[in-house]
Coordinates of N, CA and C in Angstrom, one line a residue:
Chain L
Q1 N -46.4 113.2 48.1 CA -45.8 114.4 47.9 C -47.3 114.6 48.5
T2 N -46.8 115.7 49.0 CA -48.3 116.2 49.4 C -49.2 117.1 48.6
V3 N -51.0 117.1 48.2 CA -51.5 117.3 47.5 C -52.6 117.8 48.4
V4 N -53.1 119.3 48.4 CA -54.3 120.1 48.8 C -55.1 119.9 47.7
T5 N -56.3 119.4 47.9 CA -57.7 119.6 47.1 C -58.7 120.6 47.5
Q6 N -59.2 120.6 46.4 CA -59.9 121.9 46.5 C -61.3 121.4 45.6
E7 N -62.5 121.7 45.1 CA -63.0 121.4 44.3 C -62.7 122.5 43.0
P8 N -63.2 121.7 41.9 CA -62.2 122.3 40.8 C -63.4 123.9 40.0
S9 N -64.5 123.6 40.8 CA -65.6 124.7 40.2 C -66.9 124.3 41.3
F10 N -67.5 125.5 41.4 CA -69.0 125.4 42.4 C -69.6 126.5 41.6
S11 N -71.0 126.4 42.1 CA -71.8 127.6 41.5 C -72.6 127.5 42.7
V12 N -73.3 129.1 43.0 CA -74.3 129.4 43.9 C -75.1 131.0 43.2
S13 N -76.1 130.6 44.1 CA -77.2 131.6 43.6 C -76.7 132.7 44.3
P14 N -77.1 133.7 43.5 CA -76.7 135.3 44.4 C -77.5 135.4 45.7
G15 N -77.2 135.2 47.2 CA -77.7 135.5 48.0 C -78.3 134.3 49.0
G16 N -77.3 133.1 47.9 CA -77.1 132.2 49.0 C -75.8 131.5 49.3
T17 N -75.7 130.2 50.3 CA -74.7 130.3 50.7 C -73.6 129.1 50.2
V18 N -72.3 129.0 50.3 CA -71.7 127.8 49.6 C -70.8 127.8 50.4
T19 N -70.3 126.3 50.7 CA -68.8 126.1 51.6 C -68.0 125.9 50.7
L20 N -66.9 125.8 50.5 CA -65.6 125.4 49.9 C -64.9 124.5 50.8
T21 N -64.6 123.4 50.2 CA -63.3 122.9 51.3 C -62.0 123.0 50.6
C22 N -61.2 122.2 51.9 CA -59.7 121.9 51.5 C -59.1 120.7 52.3
G23 N -58.7 120.1 51.4 CA -58.3 118.5 52.0 C -56.8 118.0 51.8
L24 N -56.7 117.4 52.3 CA -55.0 116.7 52.0 C -55.6 115.2 51.7
S25 N -54.5 114.7 50.6 CA -54.4 114.1 50.2 C -54.3 112.1 51.1
S26 N -53.9 112.7 51.7 CA -53.7 112.0 52.7 C -53.2 112.6 54.4
G27 N -54.4 112.3 54.6 CA -54.7 113.0 56.1 C -55.6 113.7 56.2
S28 N -55.6 114.7 58.0 CA -56.7 115.0 57.4 C -56.1 116.8 58.3
V29 N -57.3 117.8 57.6 CA -56.6 119.1 58.5 C -57.3 119.5 59.4
S30 N -56.1 120.3 60.1 CA -56.5 120.9 61.6 C -55.7 122.4 61.9
T31 N -56.3 123.1 62.9 CA -55.6 124.0 62.9 C -54.4 124.3 63.0
S32 N -53.4 123.1 63.3 CA -52.0 123.3 62.8 C -51.6 123.3 61.6
N33 N -52.6 122.9 60.4 CA -52.2 123.5 59.4 C -52.2 125.4 59.1
Y34 N -52.9 126.0 60.0 CA -53.2 127.3 59.7 C -53.8 127.7 58.8
P35 N -54.9 126.8 58.2 CA -55.5 127.2 56.7 C -55.7 128.6 56.6
S36 N -55.7 128.7 55.4 CA -55.9 130.7 55.5 C -56.3 130.4 53.5
W37 N -57.3 131.0 53.3 CA -58.3 131.6 51.8 C -57.9 132.6 51.8
Y38 N -57.5 132.5 49.9 CA -57.6 133.8 49.5 C -58.4 133.7 47.8
Q39 N -58.9 135.1 47.8 CA -59.8 135.4 46.6 C -58.6 135.9 45.4
Q40 N -59.4 135.4 44.4 CA -58.5 136.5 42.9 C -59.2 136.1 41.9
T41 N -59.6 137.6 41.6 CA -59.9 137.8 40.3 C -59.0 137.6 39.1
P42 N -59.1 137.8 37.9 CA -58.5 137.6 36.7 C -57.4 138.9 36.9
G43 N -56.1 138.8 37.0 CA -55.1 140.1 36.3 C -54.9 140.7 37.6
Q44 N -55.8 140.2 38.5 CA -55.2 140.5 40.3 C -54.2 140.1 41.1
A45 N -53.5 140.5 41.8 CA -53.2 140.0 43.3 C -53.9 139.1 44.0
P46 N -53.7 137.9 44.5 CA -54.6 137.4 45.8 C -54.8 138.5 46.7
R47 N -56.3 138.6 47.4 CA -56.6 139.1 48.4 C -56.7 138.3 49.6
T48 N -56.0 138.4 50.7 CA -56.7 137.2 51.6 C -58.1 137.7 52.7
L49 N -58.4 136.5 52.6 CA -59.8 136.4 53.1 C -59.6 136.1 54.8
I50 N -59.0 135.0 54.7 CA -58.9 134.1 56.1 C -58.1 133.8 56.3
Y51 N -57.5 134.0 58.0 CA -55.8 133.5 58.0 C -56.2 133.0 59.5
S52 N -55.9 131.7 59.8 CA -55.1 130.4 61.1 C -56.6 130.4 61.3
T53 N -57.4 129.7 60.3 CA -58.5 128.9 60.1 C -59.5 130.0 59.8
N54 N -59.4 130.5 60.6 CA -60.9 131.3 61.0 C -60.8 132.8 61.1
I55 N -60.0 133.5 61.0 CA -60.1 135.0 61.6 C -60.0 135.5 60.4
R56 N -61.3 136.7 60.1 CA -61.0 137.5 58.9 C -60.1 138.2 58.8
S57 N -59.7 138.6 57.9 CA -58.4 139.6 57.1 C -59.4 141.1 57.0
S58 N -58.6 141.6 57.5 CA -58.9 143.8 57.9 C -59.9 143.6 56.5
G59 N -61.0 144.0 56.7 CA -61.9 144.6 55.6 C -62.8 143.8 54.8
V60 N -62.9 142.4 55.6 CA -63.2 141.4 54.7 C -64.7 141.3 55.4
P61 N -65.6 141.4 54.6 CA -67.1 141.6 55.3 C -67.0 139.7 55.9
D62 N -68.3 140.1 56.4 CA -68.5 138.9 57.7 C -69.4 138.3 57.2
R63 N -69.7 137.8 55.8 CA -70.3 136.7 55.4 C -69.7 135.9 54.7
F64 N -67.9 136.2 54.6 CA -67.1 135.0 54.9 C -66.2 134.4 56.1
S65 N -66.6 133.2 56.3 CA -66.0 132.9 57.4 C -64.8 131.6 57.1
G66 N -64.1 131.1 58.5 CA -63.8 129.6 58.2 C -63.6 128.8 59.4
S67 N -63.5 127.8 58.7 CA -64.0 126.4 60.1 C -62.7 124.9 59.8
I68 N -63.2 124.3 60.4 CA -62.7 123.0 59.8 C -64.2 121.8 60.6
L69 N -64.3 121.8 58.9 CA -65.7 120.9 59.1 C -65.1 119.3 58.5
G70 N -65.1 118.5 59.6 CA -64.8 116.8 59.6 C -63.0 116.9 59.2
N71 N -62.7 116.6 58.4 CA -61.1 116.6 58.2 C -60.4 117.3 57.0
K72 N -61.3 118.4 56.5 CA -60.9 119.8 55.7 C -61.0 120.8 56.4
A73 N -60.3 122.2 56.0 CA -60.5 123.2 56.0 C -62.0 123.7 55.2
A74 N -62.6 125.0 55.7 CA -63.7 125.1 55.0 C -64.0 126.7 54.7
L75 N -64.2 126.9 53.7 CA -64.6 129.0 53.5 C -66.0 128.5 53.2
T76 N -67.4 129.7 54.1 CA -68.7 129.6 54.0 C -68.8 131.0 53.6
I77 N -69.2 131.3 52.4 CA -69.9 132.3 52.2 C -71.3 132.6 51.8
T78 N -72.2 133.4 52.7 CA -73.2 133.8 53.4 C -73.9 134.6 52.8
G79 N -74.6 134.2 51.8 CA -74.8 135.4 51.0 C -74.5 135.9 49.7
A80 N -73.9 134.9 49.2 CA -73.2 134.9 48.0 C -73.5 136.5 47.3
Q81 N -72.5 137.5 46.6 CA -73.1 138.2 45.7 C -72.2 138.4 44.3
A82 N -72.4 139.2 44.0 CA -72.4 138.8 42.2 C -70.6 138.9 42.2
D83 N -70.1 139.8 43.2 CA -68.7 140.5 43.0 C -68.0 139.4 44.1
D84 N -68.7 138.5 44.1 CA -68.1 136.6 44.8 C -67.3 136.2 44.0
E85 N -67.5 136.4 42.4 CA -67.1 135.3 41.5 C -66.1 135.8 41.3
S86 N -65.2 134.6 41.6 CA -63.6 134.3 41.3 C -62.9 133.0 41.9
D87 N -61.7 133.6 41.8 CA -60.9 131.8 42.2 C -60.6 132.2 43.7
Y88 N -60.3 130.9 44.3 CA -60.3 130.9 45.5 C -59.8 129.7 46.0
Y89 N -58.6 130.2 46.5 CA -57.4 129.0 47.1 C -57.5 129.0 48.5
C90 N -56.6 127.6 49.1 CA -56.7 127.8 51.0 C -55.2 127.0 50.5
L91 N -54.4 127.9 51.7 CA -53.0 127.5 51.9 C -52.8 126.5 52.8
L92 N -52.6 125.7 53.4 CA -51.8 125.1 54.3 C -50.3 125.2 54.7
Y93 N -50.5 125.3 56.0 CA -48.9 125.3 56.0 C -48.4 123.6 57.0
M94 N -47.5 123.3 56.5 CA -47.2 121.8 57.0 C -45.9 122.0 57.7
A95 N -45.9 120.9 58.9 CA -45.3 120.8 59.6 C -43.6 120.5 59.3
S96 N -43.5 120.1 58.3 CA -42.3 119.6 57.7 C -41.5 121.2 57.5
G97 N -42.1 122.4 57.3 CA -41.9 123.8 57.1 C -42.0 124.0 55.8
I98 N -42.9 123.4 55.2 CA -43.3 124.2 53.8 C -44.7 124.1 53.5
W99 N -45.1 125.3 52.6 CA -46.5 125.8 52.5 C -47.3 125.0 51.2
V100 N -47.7 124.8 51.1 CA -48.9 124.3 50.2 C -50.4 124.4 49.4
F101 N -50.3 125.3 48.3 CA -51.7 125.9 48.3 C -52.5 124.7 47.4
G102 N -53.8 124.6 47.4 CA -54.6 123.9 46.8 C -54.8 124.3 45.5
G103 N -55.3 123.1 44.5 CA -55.4 123.9 43.5 C -56.8 124.9 43.2
G104 N -57.7 125.7 43.8 CA -58.1 126.9 43.6 C -60.1 125.8 42.9
T105 N -60.4 126.7 43.4 CA -61.9 126.7 43.1 C -62.6 127.5 42.5
K106 N -62.8 127.7 40.9 CA -63.5 128.8 40.8 C -65.3 128.7 40.6
L107 N -65.1 130.2 41.3 CA -66.8 130.2 42.2 C -67.6 130.6 41.0
T108 N -68.8 130.5 40.9 CA -69.8 131.3 39.7 C -71.0 131.7 40.4
V109 N -71.0 132.8 40.7 CA -72.5 133.4 41.2 C -73.5 133.5 40.1
L110 N -74.3 132.8 39.3 CA -75.6 132.7 38.8 C -76.7 132.2 39.2
Chain Q
E1 N -48.9 152.4 54.4 CA -49.5 151.8 53.5 C -48.4 150.4 53.2
V2 N -48.4 149.1 53.5 CA -47.8 148.2 53.2 C -47.8 148.3 51.5
Q3 N -46.0 147.9 50.9 CA -45.9 148.2 49.7 C -44.8 147.0 49.6
L4 N -45.1 146.6 48.1 CA -44.2 145.4 47.7 C -44.1 145.6 46.2
L5 N -42.6 145.6 46.3 CA -42.4 145.9 44.1 C -41.4 144.9 43.6
E6 N -41.6 143.8 42.9 CA -41.0 143.0 42.5 C -40.2 143.4 41.1
S7 N -39.4 143.0 41.0 CA -38.6 143.5 39.7 C -37.3 142.5 39.5
G8 N -36.5 142.1 38.3 CA -35.7 141.4 37.6 C -36.2 140.3 36.7
G9 N -37.1 140.3 36.6 CA -38.4 139.6 35.8 C -37.8 139.3 34.2
G10 N -37.6 138.3 33.2 CA -37.5 138.4 31.6 C -37.4 137.4 31.5
L11 N -37.1 136.9 30.2 CA -37.0 136.1 29.3 C -35.4 136.0 29.4
V12 N -35.5 134.5 29.4 CA -33.7 133.8 29.9 C -34.1 132.2 29.3
Q13 N -33.0 131.9 28.8 CA -33.2 130.3 28.1 C -32.7 129.6 29.2
P14 N -33.4 128.1 29.2 CA -33.2 127.1 30.2 C -32.1 127.1 30.6
G15 N -31.8 126.4 31.6 CA -30.4 126.7 32.0 C -29.4 128.1 32.8
E16 N -29.9 129.2 32.2 CA -29.6 130.4 32.7 C -30.4 130.6 34.1
S17 N -29.4 131.7 34.7 CA -30.4 132.4 35.9 C -30.5 133.4 35.8
L18 N -31.5 134.0 36.9 CA -32.1 135.0 37.2 C -31.9 135.7 38.8
R19 N -31.8 137.0 38.7 CA -32.4 137.2 40.3 C -33.5 137.9 40.4
L20 N -34.8 138.1 41.2 CA -35.3 138.8 41.5 C -35.4 139.5 42.6
S21 N -36.0 140.3 42.9 CA -36.0 141.2 43.8 C -37.3 141.8 44.2
C22 N -37.4 142.0 45.6 CA -38.7 142.8 46.4 C -38.5 143.5 47.2
A23 N -39.3 145.0 46.9 CA -38.7 146.1 47.8 C -39.8 146.1 48.4
A24 N -39.8 145.8 50.1 CA -40.8 146.4 51.1 C -41.1 147.8 51.6
S25 N -41.9 147.9 51.9 CA -42.3 149.5 53.0 C -43.5 149.1 53.2
G26 N -43.3 150.2 54.4 CA -44.8 150.2 55.2 C -44.7 149.3 56.1
F27 N -43.7 148.2 56.6 CA -43.9 147.8 57.8 C -42.3 147.6 57.9
T28 N -42.3 146.6 59.2 CA -41.1 146.7 60.2 C -40.6 145.1 59.6
F29 N -39.6 145.3 57.8 CA -39.4 144.5 56.6 C -38.5 143.1 58.1
S30 N -37.6 143.7 58.6 CA -37.0 142.9 59.7 C -38.0 141.3 60.3
S31 N -39.1 142.1 60.8 CA -39.9 141.1 61.6 C -40.6 140.3 60.9
Y32 N -40.7 140.0 60.2 CA -41.6 139.1 59.1 C -40.9 138.2 58.3
T33 N -41.7 137.2 58.1 CA -41.5 135.5 57.0 C -41.8 136.4 56.2
M34 N -41.0 136.4 54.9 CA -41.6 136.8 53.6 C -41.5 135.2 52.7
T35 N -42.1 135.7 51.6 CA -42.4 134.0 50.5 C -42.7 134.8 49.4
W36 N -42.2 133.5 48.6 CA -42.2 133.6 46.9 C -43.3 132.9 47.1
V37 N -44.2 133.3 45.9 CA -45.2 132.3 45.4 C -45.2 133.0 43.9
R38 N -45.8 131.4 43.0 CA -45.3 131.7 41.7 C -47.2 131.3 40.8
Q39 N -47.6 131.8 39.7 CA -48.5 131.5 39.2 C -48.1 131.3 37.6
V40 N -48.7 130.8 37.2 CA -48.4 130.5 35.6 C -49.9 131.1 35.0
P41 N -49.9 132.0 34.2 CA -51.2 132.7 34.0 C -52.4 131.8 33.7
G42 N -53.1 132.0 34.4 CA -54.4 130.8 34.1 C -54.5 130.1 34.8
K43 N -53.3 129.2 35.6 CA -53.4 128.1 36.5 C -53.4 128.4 37.7
G44 N -53.0 127.7 38.7 CA -53.1 127.7 40.1 C -51.9 128.7 40.9
L45 N -52.3 129.0 42.3 CA -51.0 129.0 43.0 C -49.8 128.4 43.2
E46 N -48.9 129.0 43.4 CA -47.8 127.4 43.4 C -47.0 128.4 45.1
W47 N -46.3 128.1 45.8 CA -46.0 128.5 47.0 C -44.4 127.7 46.6
V48 N -43.3 128.8 46.7 CA -42.1 128.6 46.1 C -41.0 128.2 47.2
S49 N -41.1 129.3 48.0 CA -40.0 129.7 49.2 C -40.1 130.4 50.1
S50 N -39.9 130.4 51.2 CA -40.0 131.5 52.7 C -38.8 131.7 53.0
I51 N -38.6 132.8 53.6 CA -37.8 132.9 54.2 C -38.2 133.5 55.9
N52 N -37.7 133.4 57.4 CA -38.4 133.8 58.0 C -37.8 134.8 59.0
S53 N -38.0 135.1 59.8 CA -37.2 136.7 60.6 C -35.5 136.4 61.2
G54 N -35.5 135.1 61.3 CA -34.1 134.3 61.3 C -33.3 134.5 60.5
S55 N -33.7 134.4 59.5 CA -33.1 133.8 57.8 C -33.8 132.3 57.6
R56 N -33.9 132.0 58.2 CA -34.4 130.5 58.4 C -34.8 130.3 57.0
T57 N -34.1 129.2 55.8 CA -35.0 129.2 55.0 C -36.1 128.0 54.6
Y58 N -36.7 127.9 53.2 CA -37.4 127.1 53.3 C -38.2 126.8 51.7
Y59 N -38.0 125.3 51.2 CA -38.0 125.8 49.7 C -39.5 124.5 49.1
A60 N -39.8 124.4 48.0 CA -40.9 123.6 47.7 C -39.7 122.4 46.7
D61 N -40.1 121.4 46.6 CA -39.6 120.0 46.3 C -38.9 120.9 44.7
S62 N -39.8 122.0 44.2 CA -39.5 121.8 42.9 C -38.7 123.0 42.3
V63 N -38.5 123.7 43.6 CA -36.9 124.0 43.3 C -35.7 124.2 44.3
K64 N -36.1 123.5 45.0 CA -34.9 122.8 46.2 C -33.7 122.8 45.7
G65 N -32.0 123.5 45.4 CA -31.4 123.1 44.7 C -30.7 124.1 44.3
R66 N -32.0 124.7 43.4 CA -31.5 125.4 42.0 C -32.1 127.2 42.9
F67 N -32.9 127.6 43.9 CA -33.3 128.7 43.9 C -32.7 128.9 45.3
T68 N -32.5 130.1 45.7 CA -32.0 130.8 47.3 C -32.8 131.6 46.9
I69 N -33.5 131.8 48.4 CA -34.4 132.7 48.9 C -33.2 133.4 49.9
S70 N -33.1 134.8 49.7 CA -32.3 135.8 50.9 C -33.0 137.0 51.5
R71 N -32.6 138.0 52.3 CA -33.4 139.2 52.3 C -32.2 139.8 53.0
D72 N -32.3 141.1 52.4 CA -31.3 142.3 52.8 C -32.4 143.0 54.2
N73 N -32.2 142.9 55.2 CA -33.1 143.8 56.2 C -32.5 145.2 55.9
S74 N -31.2 145.3 56.0 CA -30.8 147.0 55.7 C -31.3 147.5 54.6
K75 N -31.9 146.8 53.4 CA -32.5 147.4 52.4 C -33.9 147.2 52.1
N76 N -34.0 146.6 53.0 CA -35.2 146.1 53.0 C -36.3 145.3 51.4
T77 N -35.6 144.3 51.4 CA -35.8 143.8 50.4 C -35.1 141.8 50.5
L78 N -36.5 142.2 49.5 CA -36.1 140.2 49.5 C -36.0 139.9 48.4
Y79 N -34.7 138.7 48.2 CA -34.2 137.9 46.7 C -34.7 136.5 46.8
L80 N -34.9 136.3 45.2 CA -34.8 134.9 45.0 C -33.7 134.8 43.7
Q81 N -32.9 134.2 44.0 CA -31.8 133.7 42.9 C -32.2 132.7 43.0
M82 N -32.4 132.8 40.7 CA -32.8 131.4 40.2 C -31.9 130.8 39.5
N83 N -31.4 129.5 39.5 CA -30.3 129.0 38.9 C -31.0 128.0 38.2
S84 N -30.1 127.4 37.1 CA -30.5 126.4 36.5 C -31.9 126.3 35.8
L85 N -32.4 127.2 35.2 CA -34.0 127.7 35.0 C -34.2 126.7 34.0
R86 N -36.0 126.2 34.3 CA -36.7 125.4 33.3 C -37.6 125.5 33.1
A87 N -38.3 125.3 31.2 CA -39.3 126.2 30.8 C -40.6 125.8 32.1
E88 N -40.3 125.2 32.9 CA -41.6 125.1 33.8 C -41.8 125.6 34.9
D89 N -40.1 126.9 35.2 CA -40.0 127.8 36.2 C -41.4 129.2 35.5
T90 N -41.2 129.0 34.0 CA -42.0 130.0 33.8 C -43.3 130.5 34.2
A91 N -43.4 131.8 34.9 CA -44.6 132.1 35.8 C -44.4 133.6 36.1
V92 N -45.9 134.1 37.0 CA -45.4 135.2 37.4 C -44.8 134.6 38.9
Y93 N -44.2 135.7 39.2 CA -43.3 135.6 40.6 C -43.8 136.9 41.7
S94 N -44.8 136.5 42.7 CA -45.1 137.7 43.7 C -44.6 137.2 44.9
C95 N -43.9 138.5 45.4 CA -43.4 138.3 46.9 C -44.9 138.4 47.9
A96 N -44.8 138.0 49.4 CA -45.4 137.9 49.9 C -45.4 138.1 50.9
K97 N -45.8 139.2 52.2 CA -45.7 139.4 53.7 C -46.7 138.1 54.7
D98 N -45.7 137.8 55.2 CA -46.6 137.3 56.5 C -47.7 137.6 57.6
Y99 N -48.7 137.3 58.2 CA -49.3 137.9 59.1 C -48.1 138.1 60.4
G100 N -47.5 137.1 60.9 CA -46.9 137.3 61.6 C -47.3 136.4 62.9
S101 N -46.6 136.6 64.1 CA -47.1 135.7 64.9 C -47.3 134.1 64.7
G102 N -46.7 134.0 63.9 CA -47.1 132.4 63.9 C -48.1 131.7 63.1
T103 N -48.5 132.7 62.3 CA -49.8 132.7 62.1 C -49.9 131.6 60.6
Y104 N -48.5 131.5 59.9 CA -47.9 130.7 58.6 C -49.4 130.9 57.6
S105 N -49.7 132.2 57.3 CA -50.2 132.8 56.4 C -49.9 134.0 55.8
L106 N -50.3 134.2 54.6 CA -50.1 135.6 53.7 C -50.8 136.6 53.6
Q107 N -50.3 137.8 54.2 CA -51.2 139.2 54.7 C -51.0 140.0 53.2
Y108 N -50.4 140.4 52.6 CA -50.2 141.4 51.6 C -49.2 140.7 50.5
W109 N -49.5 141.2 49.4 CA -49.0 140.2 47.7 C -48.8 141.8 47.2
G110 N -47.2 141.5 46.5 CA -47.1 142.1 45.5 C -48.0 141.8 44.2
Q111 N -47.3 142.7 42.8 CA -48.3 142.2 41.9 C -47.4 141.5 40.9
G112 N -46.2 141.0 41.0 CA -45.6 140.1 40.4 C -44.6 140.9 39.6
T113 N -43.8 139.2 38.9 CA -42.8 140.2 37.9 C -42.3 138.7 36.9
P114 N -42.9 138.9 35.8 CA -42.9 137.7 35.1 C -41.8 137.0 34.4
V115 N -41.4 135.7 34.6 CA -40.4 135.3 34.3 C -40.7 134.1 33.0
T116 N -40.2 134.4 32.0 CA -40.2 133.2 31.1 C -39.0 132.7 30.8
V117 N -38.9 131.2 30.7 CA -37.6 130.5 30.2 C -38.2 129.9 29.0
S118 N -37.6 130.0 27.9 CA -37.4 129.7 26.6 C -36.2 129.6 25.8
S119 N -36.6 128.6 25.2 CA -34.5 128.7 23.8 C -35.6 129.5 22.7

């Protein structure tokens, strides 16, 4: 069974830079997994930040960027703001035709 | 404006069935892959099932054989037929629209409909 791994929690100072990662329990993440990233605050529907590895969704500030770092997908937030405090989920597409979410990262800005 | 409105959730007993609907508007429904995602309150997101524009279907192992995804392009509506429901199926179920063009990513999400499976 494929498991997508994310850091359970992360902390960043206001104005700081943080990189969240998204890996596979077995193997490497590549652009063929079409990694996407979603931001969710409590009680709200997820908001799409990044799709197809590094394409920002409409209206998403350019301080959010996506990439492949080593064998993982990565979401980097540059110049973190207080309202970036949220849960962040990655989603990977598997060649077998299924999608798998990571467990999510709870980001604290303090 | 893209709108996705789920309905059909509720309280059912283990072993019973439920059919969820997702009414879509603001885009050419028939052209996009549509997906069901669920989330237990306070927990993470779980991909449940997707159906592409050609009506090819995909399921998570946790629901395969029990859930059926379908679409009615004439009604711009996505469905999820859930049979043999279990307590662990309790969650908020949301539908989502794909970006299209082979991006395999979700663009718009509905607010969800809650499903509770309990005796």
